[in-house]
JSON list of C-alpha atoms and ligand atoms in Angstrom, two decimals:
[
{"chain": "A", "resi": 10, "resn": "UNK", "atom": "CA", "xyz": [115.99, 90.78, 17.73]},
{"chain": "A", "resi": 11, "resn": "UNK", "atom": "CA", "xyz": [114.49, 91.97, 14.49]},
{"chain": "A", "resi": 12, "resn": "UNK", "atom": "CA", "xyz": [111.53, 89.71, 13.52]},
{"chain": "A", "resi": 13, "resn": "UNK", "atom": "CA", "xyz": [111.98, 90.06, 9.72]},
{"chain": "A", "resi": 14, "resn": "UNK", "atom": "CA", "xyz": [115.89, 89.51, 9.70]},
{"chain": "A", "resi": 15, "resn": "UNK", "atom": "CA", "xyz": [115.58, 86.02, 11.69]},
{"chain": "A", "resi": 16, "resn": "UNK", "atom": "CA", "xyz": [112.23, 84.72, 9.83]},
{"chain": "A", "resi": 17, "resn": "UNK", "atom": "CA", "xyz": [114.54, 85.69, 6.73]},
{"chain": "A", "resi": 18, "resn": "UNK", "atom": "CA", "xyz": [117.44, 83.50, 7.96]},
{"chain": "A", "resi": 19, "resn": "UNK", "atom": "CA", "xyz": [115.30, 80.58, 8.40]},
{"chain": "A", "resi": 20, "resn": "UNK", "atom": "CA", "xyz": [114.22, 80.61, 4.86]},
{"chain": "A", "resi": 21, "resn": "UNK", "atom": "CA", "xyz": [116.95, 81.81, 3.14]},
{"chain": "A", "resi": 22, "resn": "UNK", "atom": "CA", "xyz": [119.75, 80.95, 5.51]},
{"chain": "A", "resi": 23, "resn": "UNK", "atom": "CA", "xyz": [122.01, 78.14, 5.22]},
{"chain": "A", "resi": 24, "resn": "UNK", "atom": "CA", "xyz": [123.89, 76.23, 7.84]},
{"chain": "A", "resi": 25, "resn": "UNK", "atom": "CA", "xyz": [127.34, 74.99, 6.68]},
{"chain": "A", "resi": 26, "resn": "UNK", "atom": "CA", "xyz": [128.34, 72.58, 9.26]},
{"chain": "A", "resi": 27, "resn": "UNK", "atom": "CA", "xyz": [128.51, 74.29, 13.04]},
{"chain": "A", "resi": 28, "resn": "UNK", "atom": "CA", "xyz": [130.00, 77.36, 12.22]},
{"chain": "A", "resi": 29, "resn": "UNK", "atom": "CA", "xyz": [129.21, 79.11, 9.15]},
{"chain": "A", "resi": 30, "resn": "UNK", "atom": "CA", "xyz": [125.94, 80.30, 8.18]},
{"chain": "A", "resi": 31, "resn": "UNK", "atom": "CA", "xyz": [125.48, 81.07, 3.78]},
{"chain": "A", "resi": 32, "resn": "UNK", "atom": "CA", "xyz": [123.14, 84.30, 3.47]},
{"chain": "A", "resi": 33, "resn": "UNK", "atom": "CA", "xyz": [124.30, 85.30, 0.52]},
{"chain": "A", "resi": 34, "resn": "UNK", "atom": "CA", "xyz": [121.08, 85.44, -1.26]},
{"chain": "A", "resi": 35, "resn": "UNK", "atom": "CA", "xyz": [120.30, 88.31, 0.54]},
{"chain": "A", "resi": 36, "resn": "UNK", "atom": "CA", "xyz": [123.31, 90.00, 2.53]},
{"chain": "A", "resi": 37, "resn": "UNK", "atom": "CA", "xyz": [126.54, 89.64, 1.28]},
{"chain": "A", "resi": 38, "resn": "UNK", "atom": "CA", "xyz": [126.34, 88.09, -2.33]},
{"chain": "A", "resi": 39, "resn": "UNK", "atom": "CA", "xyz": [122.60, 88.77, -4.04]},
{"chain": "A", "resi": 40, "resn": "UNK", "atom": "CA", "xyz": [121.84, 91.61, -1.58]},
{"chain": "A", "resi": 41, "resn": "UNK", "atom": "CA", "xyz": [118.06, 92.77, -0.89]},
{"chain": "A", "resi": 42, "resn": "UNK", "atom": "CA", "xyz": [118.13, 96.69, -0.63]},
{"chain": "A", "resi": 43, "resn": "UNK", "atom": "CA", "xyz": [114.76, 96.91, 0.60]},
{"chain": "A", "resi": 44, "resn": "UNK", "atom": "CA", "xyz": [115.89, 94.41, 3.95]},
{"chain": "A", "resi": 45, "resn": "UNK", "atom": "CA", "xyz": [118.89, 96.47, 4.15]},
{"chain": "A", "resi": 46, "resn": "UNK", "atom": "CA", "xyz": [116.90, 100.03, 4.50]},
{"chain": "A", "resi": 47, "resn": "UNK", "atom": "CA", "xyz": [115.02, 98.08, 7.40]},
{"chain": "A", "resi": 48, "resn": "UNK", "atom": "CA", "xyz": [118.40, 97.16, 9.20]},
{"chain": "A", "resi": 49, "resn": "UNK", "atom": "CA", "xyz": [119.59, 100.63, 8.64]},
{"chain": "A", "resi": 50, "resn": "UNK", "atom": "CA", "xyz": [116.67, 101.59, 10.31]},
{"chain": "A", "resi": 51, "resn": "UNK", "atom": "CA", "xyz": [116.71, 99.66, 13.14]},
{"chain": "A", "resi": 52, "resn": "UNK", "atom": "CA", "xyz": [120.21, 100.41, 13.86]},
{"chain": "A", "resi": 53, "resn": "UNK", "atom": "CA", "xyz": [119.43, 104.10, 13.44]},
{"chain": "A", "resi": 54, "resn": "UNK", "atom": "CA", "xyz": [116.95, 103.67, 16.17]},
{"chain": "A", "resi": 55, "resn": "UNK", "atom": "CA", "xyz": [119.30, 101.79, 18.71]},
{"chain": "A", "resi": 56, "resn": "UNK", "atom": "CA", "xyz": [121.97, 104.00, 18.30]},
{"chain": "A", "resi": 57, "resn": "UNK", "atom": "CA", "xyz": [120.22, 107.39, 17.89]},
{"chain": "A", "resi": 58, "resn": "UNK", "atom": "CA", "xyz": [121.29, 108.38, 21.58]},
{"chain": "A", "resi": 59, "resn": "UNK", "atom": "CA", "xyz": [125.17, 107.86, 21.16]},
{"chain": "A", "resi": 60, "resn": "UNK", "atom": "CA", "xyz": [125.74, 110.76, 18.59]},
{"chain": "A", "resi": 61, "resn": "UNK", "atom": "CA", "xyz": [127.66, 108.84, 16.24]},
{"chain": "A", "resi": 62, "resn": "UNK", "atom": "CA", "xyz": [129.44, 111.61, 13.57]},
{"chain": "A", "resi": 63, "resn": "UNK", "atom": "CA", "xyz": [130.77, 108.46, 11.21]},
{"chain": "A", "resi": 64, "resn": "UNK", "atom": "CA", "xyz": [129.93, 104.66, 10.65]},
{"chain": "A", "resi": 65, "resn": "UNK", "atom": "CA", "xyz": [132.42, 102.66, 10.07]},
{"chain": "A", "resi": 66, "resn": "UNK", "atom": "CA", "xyz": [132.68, 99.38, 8.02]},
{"chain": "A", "resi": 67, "resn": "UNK", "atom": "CA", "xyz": [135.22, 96.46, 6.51]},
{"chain": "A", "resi": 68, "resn": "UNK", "atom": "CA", "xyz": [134.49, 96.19, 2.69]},
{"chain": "A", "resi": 69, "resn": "UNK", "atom": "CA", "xyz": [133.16, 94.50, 1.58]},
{"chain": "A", "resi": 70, "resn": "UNK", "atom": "CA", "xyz": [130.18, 92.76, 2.74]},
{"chain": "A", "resi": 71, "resn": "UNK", "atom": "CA", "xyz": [129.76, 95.41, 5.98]},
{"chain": "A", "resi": 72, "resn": "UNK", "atom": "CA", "xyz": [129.14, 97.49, 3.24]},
{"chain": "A", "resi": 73, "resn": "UNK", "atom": "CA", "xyz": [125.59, 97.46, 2.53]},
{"chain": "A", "resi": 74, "resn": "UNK", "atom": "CA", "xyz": [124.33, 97.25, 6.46]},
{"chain": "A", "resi": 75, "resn": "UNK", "atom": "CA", "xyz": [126.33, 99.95, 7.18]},
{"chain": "A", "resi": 76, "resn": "UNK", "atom": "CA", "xyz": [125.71, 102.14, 3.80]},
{"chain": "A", "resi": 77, "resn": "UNK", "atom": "CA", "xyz": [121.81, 102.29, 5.09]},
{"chain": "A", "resi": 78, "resn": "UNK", "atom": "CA", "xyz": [123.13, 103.35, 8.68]},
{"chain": "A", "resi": 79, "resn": "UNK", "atom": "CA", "xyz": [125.05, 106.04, 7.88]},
{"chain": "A", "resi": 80, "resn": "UNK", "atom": "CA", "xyz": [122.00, 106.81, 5.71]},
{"chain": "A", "resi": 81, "resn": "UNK", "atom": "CA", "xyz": [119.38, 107.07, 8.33]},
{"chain": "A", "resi": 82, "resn": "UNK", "atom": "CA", "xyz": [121.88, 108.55, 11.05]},
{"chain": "A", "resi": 83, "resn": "UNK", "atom": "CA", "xyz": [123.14, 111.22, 8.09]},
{"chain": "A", "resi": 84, "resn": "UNK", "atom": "CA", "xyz": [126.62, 110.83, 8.80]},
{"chain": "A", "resi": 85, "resn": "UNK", "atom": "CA", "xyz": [129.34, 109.37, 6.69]},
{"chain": "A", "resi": 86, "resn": "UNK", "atom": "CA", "xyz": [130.44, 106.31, 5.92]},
{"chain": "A", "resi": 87, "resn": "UNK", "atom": "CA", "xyz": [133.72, 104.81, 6.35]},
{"chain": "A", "resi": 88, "resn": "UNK", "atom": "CA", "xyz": [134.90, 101.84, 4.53]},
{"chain": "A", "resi": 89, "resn": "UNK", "atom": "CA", "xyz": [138.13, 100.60, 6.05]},
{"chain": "A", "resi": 90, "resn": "UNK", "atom": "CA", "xyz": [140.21, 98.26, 3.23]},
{"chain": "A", "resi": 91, "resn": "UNK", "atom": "CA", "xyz": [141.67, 94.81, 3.07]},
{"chain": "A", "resi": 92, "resn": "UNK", "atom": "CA", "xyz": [145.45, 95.12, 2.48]},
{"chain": "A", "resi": 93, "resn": "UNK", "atom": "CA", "xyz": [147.88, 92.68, 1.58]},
{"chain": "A", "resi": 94, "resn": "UNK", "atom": "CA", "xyz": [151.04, 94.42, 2.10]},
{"chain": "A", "resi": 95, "resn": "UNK", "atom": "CA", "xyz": [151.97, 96.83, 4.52]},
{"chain": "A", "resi": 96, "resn": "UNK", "atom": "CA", "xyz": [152.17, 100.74, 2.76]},
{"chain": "A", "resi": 97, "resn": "UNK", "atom": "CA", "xyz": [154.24, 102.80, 5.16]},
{"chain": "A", "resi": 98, "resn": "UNK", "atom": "CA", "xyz": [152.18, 105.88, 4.92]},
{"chain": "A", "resi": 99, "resn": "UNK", "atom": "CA", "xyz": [151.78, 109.10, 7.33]},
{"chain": "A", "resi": 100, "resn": "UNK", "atom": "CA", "xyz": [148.61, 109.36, 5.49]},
{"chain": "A", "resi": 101, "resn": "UNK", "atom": "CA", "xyz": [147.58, 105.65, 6.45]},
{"chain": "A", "resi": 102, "resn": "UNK", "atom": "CA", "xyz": [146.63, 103.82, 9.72]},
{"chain": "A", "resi": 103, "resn": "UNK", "atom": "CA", "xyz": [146.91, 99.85, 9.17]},
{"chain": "A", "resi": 104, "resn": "UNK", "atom": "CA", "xyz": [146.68, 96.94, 11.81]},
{"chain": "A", "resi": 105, "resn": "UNK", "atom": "CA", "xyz": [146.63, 93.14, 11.38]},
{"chain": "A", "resi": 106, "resn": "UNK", "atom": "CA", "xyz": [143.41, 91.14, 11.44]},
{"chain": "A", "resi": 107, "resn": "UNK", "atom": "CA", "xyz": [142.69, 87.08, 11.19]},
{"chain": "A", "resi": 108, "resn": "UNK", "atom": "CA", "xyz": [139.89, 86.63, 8.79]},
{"chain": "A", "resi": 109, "resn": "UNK", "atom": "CA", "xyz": [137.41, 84.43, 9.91]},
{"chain": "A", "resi": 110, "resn": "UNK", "atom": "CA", "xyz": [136.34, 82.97, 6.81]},
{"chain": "A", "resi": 111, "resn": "UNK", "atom": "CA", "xyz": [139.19, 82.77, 5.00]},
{"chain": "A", "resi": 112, "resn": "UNK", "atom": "CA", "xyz": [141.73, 81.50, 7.57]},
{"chain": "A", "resi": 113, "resn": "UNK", "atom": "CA", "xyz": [144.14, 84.11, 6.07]},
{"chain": "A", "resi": 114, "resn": "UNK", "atom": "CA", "xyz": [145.06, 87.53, 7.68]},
{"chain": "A", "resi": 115, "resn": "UNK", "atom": "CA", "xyz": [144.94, 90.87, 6.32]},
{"chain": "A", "resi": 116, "resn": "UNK", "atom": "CA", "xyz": [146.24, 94.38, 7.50]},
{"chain": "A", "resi": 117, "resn": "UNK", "atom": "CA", "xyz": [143.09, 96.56, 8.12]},
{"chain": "A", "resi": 118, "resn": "UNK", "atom": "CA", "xyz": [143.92, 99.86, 6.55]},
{"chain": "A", "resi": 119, "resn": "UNK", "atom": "CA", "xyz": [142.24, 103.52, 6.83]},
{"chain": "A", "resi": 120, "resn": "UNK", "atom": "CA", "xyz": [143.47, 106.57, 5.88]},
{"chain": "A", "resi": 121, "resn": "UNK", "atom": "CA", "xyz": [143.69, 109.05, 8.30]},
{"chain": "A", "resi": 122, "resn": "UNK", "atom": "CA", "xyz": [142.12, 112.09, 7.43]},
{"chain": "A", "resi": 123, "resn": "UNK", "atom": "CA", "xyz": [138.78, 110.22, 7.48]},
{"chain": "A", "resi": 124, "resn": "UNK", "atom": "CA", "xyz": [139.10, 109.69, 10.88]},
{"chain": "A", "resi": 125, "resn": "UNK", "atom": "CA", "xyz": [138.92, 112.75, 13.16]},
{"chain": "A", "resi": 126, "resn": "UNK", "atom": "CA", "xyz": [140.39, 112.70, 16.58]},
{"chain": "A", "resi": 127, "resn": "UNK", "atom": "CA", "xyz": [136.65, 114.64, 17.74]},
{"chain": "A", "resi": 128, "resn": "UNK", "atom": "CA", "xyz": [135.05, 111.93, 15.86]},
{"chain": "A", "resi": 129, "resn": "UNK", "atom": "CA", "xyz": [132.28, 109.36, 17.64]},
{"chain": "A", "resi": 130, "resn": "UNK", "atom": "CA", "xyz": [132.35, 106.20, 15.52]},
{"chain": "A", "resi": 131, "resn": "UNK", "atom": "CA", "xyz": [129.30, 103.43, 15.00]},
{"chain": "A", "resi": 132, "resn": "UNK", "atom": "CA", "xyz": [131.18, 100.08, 13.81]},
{"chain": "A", "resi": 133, "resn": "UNK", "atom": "CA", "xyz": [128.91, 98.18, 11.29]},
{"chain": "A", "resi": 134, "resn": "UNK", "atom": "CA", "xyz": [129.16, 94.67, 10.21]},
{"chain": "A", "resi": 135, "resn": "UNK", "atom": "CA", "xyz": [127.41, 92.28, 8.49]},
{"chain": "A", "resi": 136, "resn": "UNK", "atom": "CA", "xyz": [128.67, 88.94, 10.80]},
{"chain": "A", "resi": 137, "resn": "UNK", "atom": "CA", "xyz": [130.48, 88.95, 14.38]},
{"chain": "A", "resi": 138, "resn": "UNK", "atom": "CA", "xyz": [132.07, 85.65, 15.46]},
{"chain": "A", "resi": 139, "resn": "UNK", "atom": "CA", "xyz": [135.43, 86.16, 17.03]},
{"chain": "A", "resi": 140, "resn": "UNK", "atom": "CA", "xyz": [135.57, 89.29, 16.99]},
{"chain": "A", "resi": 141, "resn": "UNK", "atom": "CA", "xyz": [139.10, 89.85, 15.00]},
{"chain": "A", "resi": 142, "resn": "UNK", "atom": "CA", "xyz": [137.18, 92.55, 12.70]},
{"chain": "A", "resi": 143, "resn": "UNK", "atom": "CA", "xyz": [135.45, 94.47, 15.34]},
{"chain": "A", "resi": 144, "resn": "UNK", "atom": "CA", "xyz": [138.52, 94.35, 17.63]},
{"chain": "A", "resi": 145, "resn": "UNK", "atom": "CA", "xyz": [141.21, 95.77, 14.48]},
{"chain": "A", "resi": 146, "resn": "UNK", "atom": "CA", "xyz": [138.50, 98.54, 13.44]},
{"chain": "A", "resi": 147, "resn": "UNK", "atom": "CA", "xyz": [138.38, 99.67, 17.03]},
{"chain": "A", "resi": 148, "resn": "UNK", "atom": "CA", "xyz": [142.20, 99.63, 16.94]},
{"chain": "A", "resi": 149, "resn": "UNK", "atom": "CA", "xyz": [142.23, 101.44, 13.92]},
{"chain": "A", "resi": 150, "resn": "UNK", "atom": "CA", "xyz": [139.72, 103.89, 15.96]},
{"chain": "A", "resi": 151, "resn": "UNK", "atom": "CA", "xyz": [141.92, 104.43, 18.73]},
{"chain": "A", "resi": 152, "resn": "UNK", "atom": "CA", "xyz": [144.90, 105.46, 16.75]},
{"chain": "A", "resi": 153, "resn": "UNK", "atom": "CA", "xyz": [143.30, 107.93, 15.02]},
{"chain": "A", "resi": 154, "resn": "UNK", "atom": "CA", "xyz": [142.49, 109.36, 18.34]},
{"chain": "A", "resi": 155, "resn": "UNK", "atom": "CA", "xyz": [138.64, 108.89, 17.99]},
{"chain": "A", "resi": 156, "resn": "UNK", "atom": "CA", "xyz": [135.83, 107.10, 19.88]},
{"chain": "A", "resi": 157, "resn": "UNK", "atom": "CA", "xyz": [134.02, 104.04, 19.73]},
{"chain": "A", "resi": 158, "resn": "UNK", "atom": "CA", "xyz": [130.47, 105.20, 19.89]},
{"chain": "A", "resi": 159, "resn": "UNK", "atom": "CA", "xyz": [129.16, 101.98, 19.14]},
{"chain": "A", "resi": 160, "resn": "UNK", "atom": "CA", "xyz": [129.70, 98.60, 17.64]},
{"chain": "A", "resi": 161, "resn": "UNK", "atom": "CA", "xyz": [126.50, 96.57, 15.74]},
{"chain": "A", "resi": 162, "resn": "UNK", "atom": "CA", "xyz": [126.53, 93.36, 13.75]},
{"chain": "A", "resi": 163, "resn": "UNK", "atom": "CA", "xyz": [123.40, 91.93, 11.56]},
{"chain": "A", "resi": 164, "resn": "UNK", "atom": "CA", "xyz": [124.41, 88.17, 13.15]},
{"chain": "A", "resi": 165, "resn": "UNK", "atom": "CA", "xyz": [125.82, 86.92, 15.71]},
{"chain": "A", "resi": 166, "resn": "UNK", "atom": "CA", "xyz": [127.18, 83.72, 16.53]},
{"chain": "A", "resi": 167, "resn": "UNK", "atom": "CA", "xyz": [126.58, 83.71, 20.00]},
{"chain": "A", "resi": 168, "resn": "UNK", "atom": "CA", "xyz": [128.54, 80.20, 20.22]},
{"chain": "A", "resi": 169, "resn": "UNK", "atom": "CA", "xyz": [131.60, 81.72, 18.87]},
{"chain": "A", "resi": 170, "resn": "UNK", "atom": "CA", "xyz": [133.62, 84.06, 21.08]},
{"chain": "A", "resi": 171, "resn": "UNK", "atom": "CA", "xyz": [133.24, 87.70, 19.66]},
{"chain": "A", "resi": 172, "resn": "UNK", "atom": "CA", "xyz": [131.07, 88.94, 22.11]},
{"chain": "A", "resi": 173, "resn": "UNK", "atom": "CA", "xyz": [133.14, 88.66, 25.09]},
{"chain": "A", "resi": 174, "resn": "UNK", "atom": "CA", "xyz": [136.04, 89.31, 23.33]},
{"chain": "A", "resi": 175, "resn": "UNK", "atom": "CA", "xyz": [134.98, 92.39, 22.99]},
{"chain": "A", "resi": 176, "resn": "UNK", "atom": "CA", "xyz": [133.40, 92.91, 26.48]},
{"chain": "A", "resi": 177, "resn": "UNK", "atom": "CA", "xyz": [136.38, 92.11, 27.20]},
{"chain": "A", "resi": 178, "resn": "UNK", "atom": "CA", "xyz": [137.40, 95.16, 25.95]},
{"chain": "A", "resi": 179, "resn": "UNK", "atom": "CA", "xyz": [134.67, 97.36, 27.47]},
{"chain": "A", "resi": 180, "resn": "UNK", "atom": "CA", "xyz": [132.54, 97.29, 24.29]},
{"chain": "A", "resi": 181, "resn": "UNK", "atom": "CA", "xyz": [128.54, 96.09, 24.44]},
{"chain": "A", "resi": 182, "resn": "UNK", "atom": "CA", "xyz": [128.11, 94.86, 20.33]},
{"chain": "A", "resi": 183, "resn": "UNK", "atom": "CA", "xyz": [124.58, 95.17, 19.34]},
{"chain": "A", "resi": 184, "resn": "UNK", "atom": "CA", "xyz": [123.20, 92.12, 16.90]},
{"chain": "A", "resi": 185, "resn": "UNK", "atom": "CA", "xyz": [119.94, 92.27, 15.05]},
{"chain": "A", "resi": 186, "resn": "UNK", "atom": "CA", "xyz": [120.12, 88.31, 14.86]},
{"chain": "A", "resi": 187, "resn": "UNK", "atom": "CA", "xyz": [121.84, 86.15, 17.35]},
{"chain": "A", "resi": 188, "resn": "UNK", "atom": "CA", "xyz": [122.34, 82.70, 16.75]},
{"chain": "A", "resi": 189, "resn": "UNK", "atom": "CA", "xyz": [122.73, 80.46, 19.76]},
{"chain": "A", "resi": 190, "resn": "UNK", "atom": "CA", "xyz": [123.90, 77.37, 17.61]},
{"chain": "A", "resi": 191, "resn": "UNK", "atom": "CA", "xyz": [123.49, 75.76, 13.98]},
{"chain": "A", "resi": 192, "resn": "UNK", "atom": "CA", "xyz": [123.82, 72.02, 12.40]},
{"chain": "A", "resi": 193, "resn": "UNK", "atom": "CA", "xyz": [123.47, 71.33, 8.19]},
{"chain": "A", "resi": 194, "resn": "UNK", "atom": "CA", "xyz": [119.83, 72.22, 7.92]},
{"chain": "A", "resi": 195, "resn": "UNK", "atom": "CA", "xyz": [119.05, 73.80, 11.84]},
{"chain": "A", "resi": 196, "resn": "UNK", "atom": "CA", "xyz": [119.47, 77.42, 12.62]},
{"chain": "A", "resi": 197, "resn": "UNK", "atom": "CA", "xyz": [118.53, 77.91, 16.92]},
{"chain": "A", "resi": 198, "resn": "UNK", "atom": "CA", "xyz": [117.97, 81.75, 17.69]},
{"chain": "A", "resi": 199, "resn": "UNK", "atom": "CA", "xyz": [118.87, 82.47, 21.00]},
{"chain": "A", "resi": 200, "resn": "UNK", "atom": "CA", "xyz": [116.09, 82.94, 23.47]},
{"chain": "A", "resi": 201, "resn": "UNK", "atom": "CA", "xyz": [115.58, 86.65, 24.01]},
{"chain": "B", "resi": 18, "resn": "5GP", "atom": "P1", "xyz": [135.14, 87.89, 13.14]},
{"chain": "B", "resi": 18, "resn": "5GP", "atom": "O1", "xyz": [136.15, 88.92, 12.79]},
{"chain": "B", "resi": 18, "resn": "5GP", "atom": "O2", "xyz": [134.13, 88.38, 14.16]},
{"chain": "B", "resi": 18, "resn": "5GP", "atom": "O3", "xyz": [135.77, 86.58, 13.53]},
{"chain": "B", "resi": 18, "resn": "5GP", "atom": "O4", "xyz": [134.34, 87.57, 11.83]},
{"chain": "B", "resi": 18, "resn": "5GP", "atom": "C1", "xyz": [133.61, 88.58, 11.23]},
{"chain": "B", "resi": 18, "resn": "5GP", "atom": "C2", "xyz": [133.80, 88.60, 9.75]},
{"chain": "B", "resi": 18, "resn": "5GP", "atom": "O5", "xyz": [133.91, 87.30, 9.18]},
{"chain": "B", "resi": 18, "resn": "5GP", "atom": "C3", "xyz": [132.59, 89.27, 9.15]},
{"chain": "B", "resi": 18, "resn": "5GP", "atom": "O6", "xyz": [133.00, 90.50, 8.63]},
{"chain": "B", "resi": 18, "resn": "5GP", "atom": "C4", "xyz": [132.09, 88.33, 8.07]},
{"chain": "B", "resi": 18, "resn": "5GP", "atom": "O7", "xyz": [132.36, 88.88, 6.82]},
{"chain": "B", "resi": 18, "resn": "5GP", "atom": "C5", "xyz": [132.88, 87.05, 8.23]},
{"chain": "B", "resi": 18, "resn": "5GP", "atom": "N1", "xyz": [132.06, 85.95, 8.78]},
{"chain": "B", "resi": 18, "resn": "5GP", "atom": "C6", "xyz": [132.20, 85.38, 10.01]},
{"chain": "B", "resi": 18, "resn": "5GP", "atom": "N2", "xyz": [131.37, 84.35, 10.17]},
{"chain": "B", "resi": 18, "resn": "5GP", "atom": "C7", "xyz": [130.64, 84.26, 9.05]},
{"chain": "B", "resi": 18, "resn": "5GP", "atom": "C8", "xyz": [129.59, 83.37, 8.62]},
{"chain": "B", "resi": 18, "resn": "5GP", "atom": "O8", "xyz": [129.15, 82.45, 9.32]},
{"chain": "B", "resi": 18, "resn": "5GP", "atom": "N3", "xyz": [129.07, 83.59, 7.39]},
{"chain": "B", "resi": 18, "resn": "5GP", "atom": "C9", "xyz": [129.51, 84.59, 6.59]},
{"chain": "B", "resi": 18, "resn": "5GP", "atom": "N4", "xyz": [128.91, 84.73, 5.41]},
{"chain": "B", "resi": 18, "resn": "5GP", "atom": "N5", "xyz": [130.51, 85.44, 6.94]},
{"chain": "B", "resi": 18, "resn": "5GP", "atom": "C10", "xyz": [131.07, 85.28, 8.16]}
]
């Protein structure tokens, strides 16, 4: 786990009930740039070996994380949209996905030339708890013919089911954080 990341969650992090965890004065909301080039980093160095040609993101707050990825890997970036409505599109590869946070779903939508069939992907997210974003981006992966080459989340919710969800599906998620569980006011890493 990255030392910085979870001594930042402890001071800055915010347990909403059990399941959701506020860090929005320094990931998703108020963002710190300088923390951000450190998890770009450090993702960088975990994934150097899997020859990743794009990262790939949801928008909007995998954005940052995986910005600094693509950065240090010096590939592209990716940023698959939120759509409402379904656009019948040769250009456009869309699939549903449950949002976690907002209880609503959306169709995850990429257009297709930005996804090669040769290409070797590195998924990027800021949180992973069930898993629905991971699992639609690799969807979206697969029909454009391309590879997984990794998947990598900043937290993890190790009490929610994400993980093996997608172990499940013969993916091994990375997480700089992992939170084993959380009350108003407690934040437990899990033991290493
Ligand atoms: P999943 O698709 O794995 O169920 O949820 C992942 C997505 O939901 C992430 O992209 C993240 O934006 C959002 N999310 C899930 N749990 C949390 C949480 O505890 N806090 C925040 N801020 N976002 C979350």
């Amino acid at each position: 786990m990255m030392e910085v990341l979870k001594q930042r969650i402890l001071s800055e992090g915010r347990a909403v009930g059990k399941e959701v965890l506020l860090v929005d004065s320094f990931i998703n909301h108020q963002v710190d740039p300088q923390l951000m080039a450190q998890i770009g980093d450090e993702f960088a160095r975990i994934f150097r070996g899997v020859e990743a040609t794009r990262v790939a993101t949801i928008e909007t707050s995998g954005i940052a994380p995986a910005m600094m990825t693509a950065l240090a890997l010096k590939v592209p970036l990716v940023i698959m949209k939120k759509s409402v409505s379904a656009i019948l599109s040769e250009e456009l590869l869309q699939t549903p996905v449950h949002s976690f946070t907002k209880g609503s779903n959306y169709l995850l939508t990429v257009k297709r030339r930005f996804i090669q069939p040769q290409d070797r992907v590195l998924f990027i997210d800021d949180f992973l708890a069930n898993g629905e974003a991971a699992l639609g981006a690799a969807k979206l992966i697969a029909m454009a013919g391309a590879q997984v080459a990794g998947m990598g989340c900043v937290i993890e919710k190790a009490f929610q089911p994400g993980r093996a969800r997608l172990q499940g599906e013969g993916y091994n998620p990375v997480a700089l954080a992992s939170i084993a569980w959380m009350e108003d006011g407690t934040i437990q890493f899990t033991e290493e």
